[in-house]
Amino acid sequence: MKKPAVITTDPWESLKEFTAARIAMGRVGNSIPLTQYLEFKLAHAHARDAVYSELNSEAISYYLQHLDIPILKLHSKAENRNQYLQRPDLGRLLHEQSVEILKEHTGKYDLSIIIADGLSAHAVNSNAVQLVEALIRLFRSVKYKIAPICLTAQGRVALADHIAHGLNSKLSIMLIGERPGLSSADSVGAYLTYNPRPGLTDEMRNCVSNIRPEGLLHEPAAEKIFYLVQEAFRRKLSGVELKDNAGLITS
């Protein structure tokens, strides 16, 4: 008589509903089960695809045009994806033609919104429109003067310093595709810098991370960014000295 299979319940199995991390995968002999192995390979392929995805400037421009804010299409000094990955410094500098475009739109603005592909254009293509719409509603409620929205190809975080400085904005918000992980290839980060100018380093910025449908949702993310923007204007600074104190219990 054939013995019934022995099924051992993994004590971590119930924790899977709280995290996308790979836990309780089990094993077959000395290896992981075939299904989990194939899922890992698929996630790795999605991450690689995200790194080489392209910013869909046309679609983003189309869906943001109802905001009635000029949209500028800019480019860093990195000419293509391979150069962007091999020369991070070029992704932080603005192409000469883009510098000339900014000169035509220089004004006196409260803030600039810059959208860049970063390391996952897929993330930006999937989340930027909803996030920008939510931000604009909040900024207009307090009558901030908003600079033209900038869509930037092959851009890195520090490129926002050059763009906002060129537009003469008091504050920059860079929305950029984050480095894709094996459970999140569609995550956007928002970097906020008060008094942006070339030469700043990362301690001068605040970051709101993991903005995506399975992470921090668009509306709560916009409210968090809005809070930090208001605090930055009130204290005239950003970075390590600007803390997120929203929701703290007062004694």
Short mmCIF file of C-alpha atoms in Angstrom, two decimals:
data_model
loop_
_atom_site.label_atom_id
_atom_site.label_comp_id
_atom_site.label_asym_id
_atom_site.label_seq_id
_atom_site.Cartn_x
_atom_site.Cartn_y
_atom_site.Cartn_z
CA MET A 1 0.00 0.00 0.00
CA LYS A 2 1.38 3.41 -1.06
CA LYS A 3 2.06 5.81 1.82
CA PRO A 4 0.41 9.27 1.64
CA ALA A 5 2.75 12.21 0.98
CA VAL A 6 3.99 13.97 4.08
CA ILE A 7 3.24 17.71 3.89
CA THR A 8 5.12 19.91 6.34
CA THR A 9 3.69 23.40 6.81
CA ASP A 10 6.33 26.14 6.68
CA PRO A 11 5.93 28.30 9.81
CA TRP A 12 6.77 31.41 7.73
CA GLU A 13 4.07 30.73 5.14
CA SER A 14 1.50 32.96 6.87
CA LEU A 15 3.92 35.91 6.77
CA LYS A 16 3.86 36.06 2.96
CA GLU A 17 0.72 38.19 3.01
CA PHE A 18 2.71 41.00 4.70
CA THR A 19 5.68 41.21 2.33
CA ALA A 20 6.70 40.76 -1.28
CA ALA A 21 10.10 39.52 -0.10
CA ARG A 22 11.01 35.94 -0.95
CA ILE A 23 10.40 34.03 2.27
CA ALA A 24 9.17 30.50 3.01
CA MET A 25 10.35 29.26 -0.38
CA GLY A 26 10.92 25.71 0.79
CA ARG A 27 13.49 23.36 -0.72
CA VAL A 28 13.90 20.24 -2.77
CA GLY A 29 16.95 18.43 -1.49
CA ASN A 30 19.70 21.04 -1.56
CA SER A 31 17.92 23.29 -4.10
CA ILE A 32 14.93 25.62 -4.13
CA PRO A 33 11.72 24.30 -5.72
CA LEU A 34 11.38 24.69 -9.49
CA THR A 35 8.40 27.08 -9.30
CA GLN A 36 10.24 29.48 -6.98
CA TYR A 37 13.36 29.24 -9.15
CA LEU A 38 11.40 30.18 -12.27
CA GLU A 39 9.67 33.04 -10.43
CA PHE A 40 13.10 34.37 -9.41
CA LYS A 41 14.34 34.21 -13.02
CA LEU A 42 11.21 36.02 -14.21
CA ALA A 43 11.61 38.79 -11.60
CA HIS A 44 15.26 39.21 -12.61
CA ALA A 45 14.22 39.53 -16.26
CA HIS A 46 11.62 42.18 -15.34
CA ALA A 47 14.30 44.15 -13.45
CA ARG A 48 16.66 44.07 -16.44
CA ASP A 49 13.85 45.11 -18.78
CA ALA A 50 13.04 48.05 -16.49
CA VAL A 51 16.65 49.30 -16.60
CA TYR A 52 16.59 49.33 -20.40
CA SER A 53 13.02 50.63 -20.79
CA GLU A 54 12.48 54.01 -22.51
CA LEU A 55 10.78 57.13 -21.22
CA ASN A 56 7.43 57.56 -23.02
CA SER A 57 7.53 61.35 -23.21
CA GLU A 58 4.76 61.54 -25.79
CA ALA A 59 2.23 59.65 -23.67
CA ILE A 60 3.12 61.49 -20.44
CA SER A 61 2.86 64.86 -22.21
CA TYR A 62 -0.51 63.90 -23.67
CA TYR A 63 -2.02 62.93 -20.33
CA LEU A 64 -0.63 66.01 -18.53
CA GLN A 65 -1.69 68.61 -21.09
CA HIS A 66 -5.04 69.19 -19.35
CA LEU A 67 -3.11 70.77 -16.45
CA ASP A 68 -2.41 73.74 -18.72
CA ILE A 69 1.27 73.91 -17.73
CA PRO A 70 4.00 74.06 -20.41
CA ILE A 71 5.92 70.80 -20.80
CA LEU A 72 9.58 70.84 -21.84
CA LYS A 73 11.39 67.81 -23.24
CA LEU A 74 15.03 67.80 -22.17
CA HIS A 75 18.02 65.46 -22.34
CA SER A 76 21.10 64.90 -20.25
CA LYS A 77 24.59 64.70 -21.72
CA ALA A 78 24.36 60.88 -21.80
CA GLU A 79 23.66 60.13 -25.45
CA ASN A 80 22.22 56.65 -25.00
CA ARG A 81 21.39 54.01 -22.38
CA ASN A 82 24.75 52.28 -22.42
CA GLN A 83 26.59 55.56 -21.93
CA TYR A 84 24.12 56.52 -19.17
CA LEU A 85 24.91 53.32 -17.28
CA GLN A 86 28.67 53.54 -17.78
CA ARG A 87 29.03 57.32 -17.17
CA PRO A 88 26.78 58.38 -14.26
CA ASP A 89 28.39 61.85 -14.34
CA LEU A 90 26.89 62.58 -17.77
CA GLY A 91 23.39 61.82 -16.47
CA ARG A 92 23.82 64.64 -13.94
CA LEU A 93 24.59 67.28 -16.62
CA LEU A 94 22.21 68.95 -19.02
CA HIS A 95 22.74 68.79 -22.80
CA GLU A 96 23.61 72.12 -24.42
CA GLN A 97 20.40 72.19 -26.49
CA SER A 98 18.34 71.66 -23.34
CA VAL A 99 20.16 74.55 -21.66
CA GLU A 100 19.00 76.80 -24.51
CA ILE A 101 15.41 75.56 -24.08
CA LEU A 102 15.48 76.47 -20.39
CA LYS A 103 16.71 79.99 -21.17
CA GLU A 104 13.51 80.60 -23.13
CA HIS A 105 11.40 79.71 -20.07
CA THR A 106 13.38 81.28 -17.24
CA GLY A 107 11.09 83.08 -14.81
CA LYS A 108 10.47 83.48 -11.12
CA TYR A 109 8.87 80.29 -9.81
CA ASP A 110 8.17 78.70 -6.46
CA LEU A 111 8.94 75.18 -7.64
CA SER A 112 9.89 72.97 -10.57
CA ILE A 113 8.69 69.43 -11.22
CA ILE A 114 11.20 67.34 -13.17
CA ILE A 115 10.36 63.84 -14.42
CA ALA A 116 13.32 61.63 -15.36
CA ASP A 117 13.65 58.00 -16.40
CA GLY A 118 16.44 57.18 -13.95
CA LEU A 119 17.03 53.44 -13.67
CA SER A 120 13.44 52.47 -14.50
CA ALA A 121 11.56 54.41 -17.16
CA HIS A 122 8.88 51.74 -16.76
CA ALA A 123 8.24 53.07 -13.23
CA VAL A 124 7.92 56.64 -14.46
CA ASN A 125 5.71 55.67 -17.39
CA SER A 126 3.40 53.82 -14.96
CA ASN A 127 3.18 56.35 -12.10
CA ALA A 128 4.25 59.88 -13.10
CA VAL A 129 0.93 61.12 -14.50
CA GLN A 130 -1.18 60.22 -11.44
CA LEU A 131 1.46 61.55 -9.06
CA VAL A 132 1.90 64.87 -10.88
CA GLU A 133 -1.87 65.39 -11.08
CA ALA A 134 -2.17 64.88 -7.32
CA LEU A 135 0.76 67.24 -6.65
CA ILE A 136 -0.56 70.00 -8.89
CA ARG A 137 -3.94 69.95 -7.12
CA LEU A 138 -2.21 70.48 -3.78
CA PHE A 139 0.22 73.14 -5.02
CA ARG A 140 -2.54 75.12 -6.68
CA SER A 141 -4.57 75.05 -3.46
CA VAL A 142 -1.90 77.29 -1.89
CA LYS A 143 -1.25 79.24 -5.12
CA TYR A 144 2.35 78.17 -5.68
CA LYS A 145 3.78 79.44 -8.96
CA ILE A 146 4.79 76.31 -10.88
CA ALA A 147 7.51 76.27 -13.55
CA PRO A 148 7.10 74.32 -16.80
CA ILE A 149 7.11 70.56 -16.18
CA CYS A 150 10.35 69.03 -17.49
CA LEU A 151 10.51 65.54 -19.01
CA THR A 152 14.14 64.46 -19.05
CA ALA A 153 15.68 61.47 -20.79
CA GLN A 154 18.77 59.70 -19.38
CA GLY A 155 18.56 61.79 -16.22
CA ARG A 156 19.88 61.27 -12.69
CA VAL A 157 18.79 62.96 -9.46
CA ALA A 158 21.33 65.80 -9.45
CA LEU A 159 20.19 66.93 -12.89
CA ALA A 160 17.24 68.62 -11.14
CA ASP A 161 19.69 71.11 -9.61
CA HIS A 162 20.71 72.37 -13.05
CA ILE A 163 17.15 72.47 -14.40
CA ALA A 164 15.51 74.24 -11.46
CA HIS A 165 18.43 76.67 -11.22
CA GLY A 166 18.10 77.42 -14.93
CA LEU A 167 14.38 78.08 -14.57
CA ASN A 168 14.98 80.21 -11.43
CA SER A 169 12.83 78.09 -9.07
CA LYS A 170 13.08 78.18 -5.30
CA LEU A 171 12.62 74.41 -4.97
CA SER A 172 12.91 71.33 -7.18
CA ILE A 173 11.01 68.05 -7.09
CA MET A 174 12.62 65.26 -9.10
CA LEU A 175 10.36 62.27 -9.85
CA ILE A 176 12.63 59.47 -11.02
CA GLY A 177 12.55 55.73 -11.62
CA GLU A 178 14.30 53.91 -8.79
CA ARG A 179 16.77 51.09 -9.17
CA PRO A 180 14.51 48.04 -9.80
CA GLY A 181 14.52 45.24 -7.27
CA LEU A 182 13.42 41.65 -7.68
CA SER A 183 9.99 42.47 -6.26
CA SER A 184 9.50 46.03 -7.51
CA ALA A 185 10.52 47.17 -10.99
CA ASP A 186 7.98 50.03 -10.99
CA SER A 187 8.98 52.17 -8.02
CA VAL A 188 9.28 55.98 -8.27
CA GLY A 189 11.30 58.15 -5.90
CA ALA A 190 10.62 61.86 -5.29
CA TYR A 191 13.67 64.00 -4.38
CA LEU A 192 13.03 67.46 -2.96
CA THR A 193 15.70 70.18 -2.84
CA TYR A 194 15.34 73.73 -1.51
CA ASN A 195 17.37 76.44 -3.28
CA PRO A 196 18.61 74.03 -5.99
CA ARG A 197 21.84 74.88 -7.77
CA PRO A 198 24.71 72.98 -9.40
CA GLY A 199 27.19 71.43 -7.02
CA LEU A 200 24.83 70.29 -4.28
CA THR A 201 25.23 66.82 -2.77
CA ASP A 202 22.66 64.33 -1.53
CA GLU A 203 22.53 65.47 2.10
CA MET A 204 20.72 68.57 0.82
CA ARG A 205 17.75 66.50 -0.41
CA ASN A 206 14.73 64.75 1.06
CA CYS A 207 13.39 61.60 -0.54
CA VAL A 208 9.96 59.98 -0.60
CA SER A 209 10.50 56.47 -1.94
CA ASN A 210 8.64 53.37 -3.17
CA ILE A 211 5.79 55.26 -4.86
CA ARG A 212 3.75 52.65 -6.77
CA PRO A 213 0.42 50.81 -6.53
CA GLU A 214 1.88 48.05 -4.31
CA GLY A 215 3.90 50.52 -2.21
CA LEU A 216 3.17 54.12 -1.25
CA LEU A 217 0.06 55.11 -3.22
CA HIS A 218 -0.02 58.27 -5.35
CA GLU A 219 -2.33 60.38 -3.16
CA PRO A 220 -0.56 59.67 0.17
CA ALA A 221 2.79 60.21 -1.57
CA ALA A 222 1.65 63.58 -2.93
CA GLU A 223 0.44 64.62 0.54
CA LYS A 224 3.80 63.63 2.07
CA ILE A 225 5.72 65.59 -0.59
CA PHE A 226 3.37 68.57 -0.11
CA TYR A 227 4.05 68.53 3.63
CA LEU A 228 7.81 68.51 3.07
CA VAL A 229 7.57 71.30 0.50
CA GLN A 230 5.66 73.51 2.91
CA GLU A 231 8.16 72.78 5.68
CA ALA A 232 11.06 73.50 3.32
CA PHE A 233 9.61 76.90 2.44
CA ARG A 234 8.85 77.69 6.08
CA ARG A 235 12.35 76.77 7.31
CA LYS A 236 14.18 77.68 4.08
CA LEU A 237 16.11 74.40 3.91
CA SER A 238 15.92 70.76 2.88
CA GLY A 239 17.95 67.63 3.46
CA VAL A 240 19.13 66.11 6.72
CA GLU A 241 17.95 69.09 8.76
CA LEU A 242 14.38 68.81 7.45
CA LYS A 243 12.55 66.02 9.28
CA ASP A 244 9.19 64.43 8.60
CA ASN A 245 7.32 65.26 11.81
CA ALA A 246 3.83 64.83 10.38
CA GLY A 247 1.58 62.70 12.58
CA LEU A 248 3.83 62.73 15.65
CA ILE A 249 2.10 62.55 19.02
CA THR A 250 2.66 65.76 20.97
CA SER A 251 3.12 65.59 24.75
#
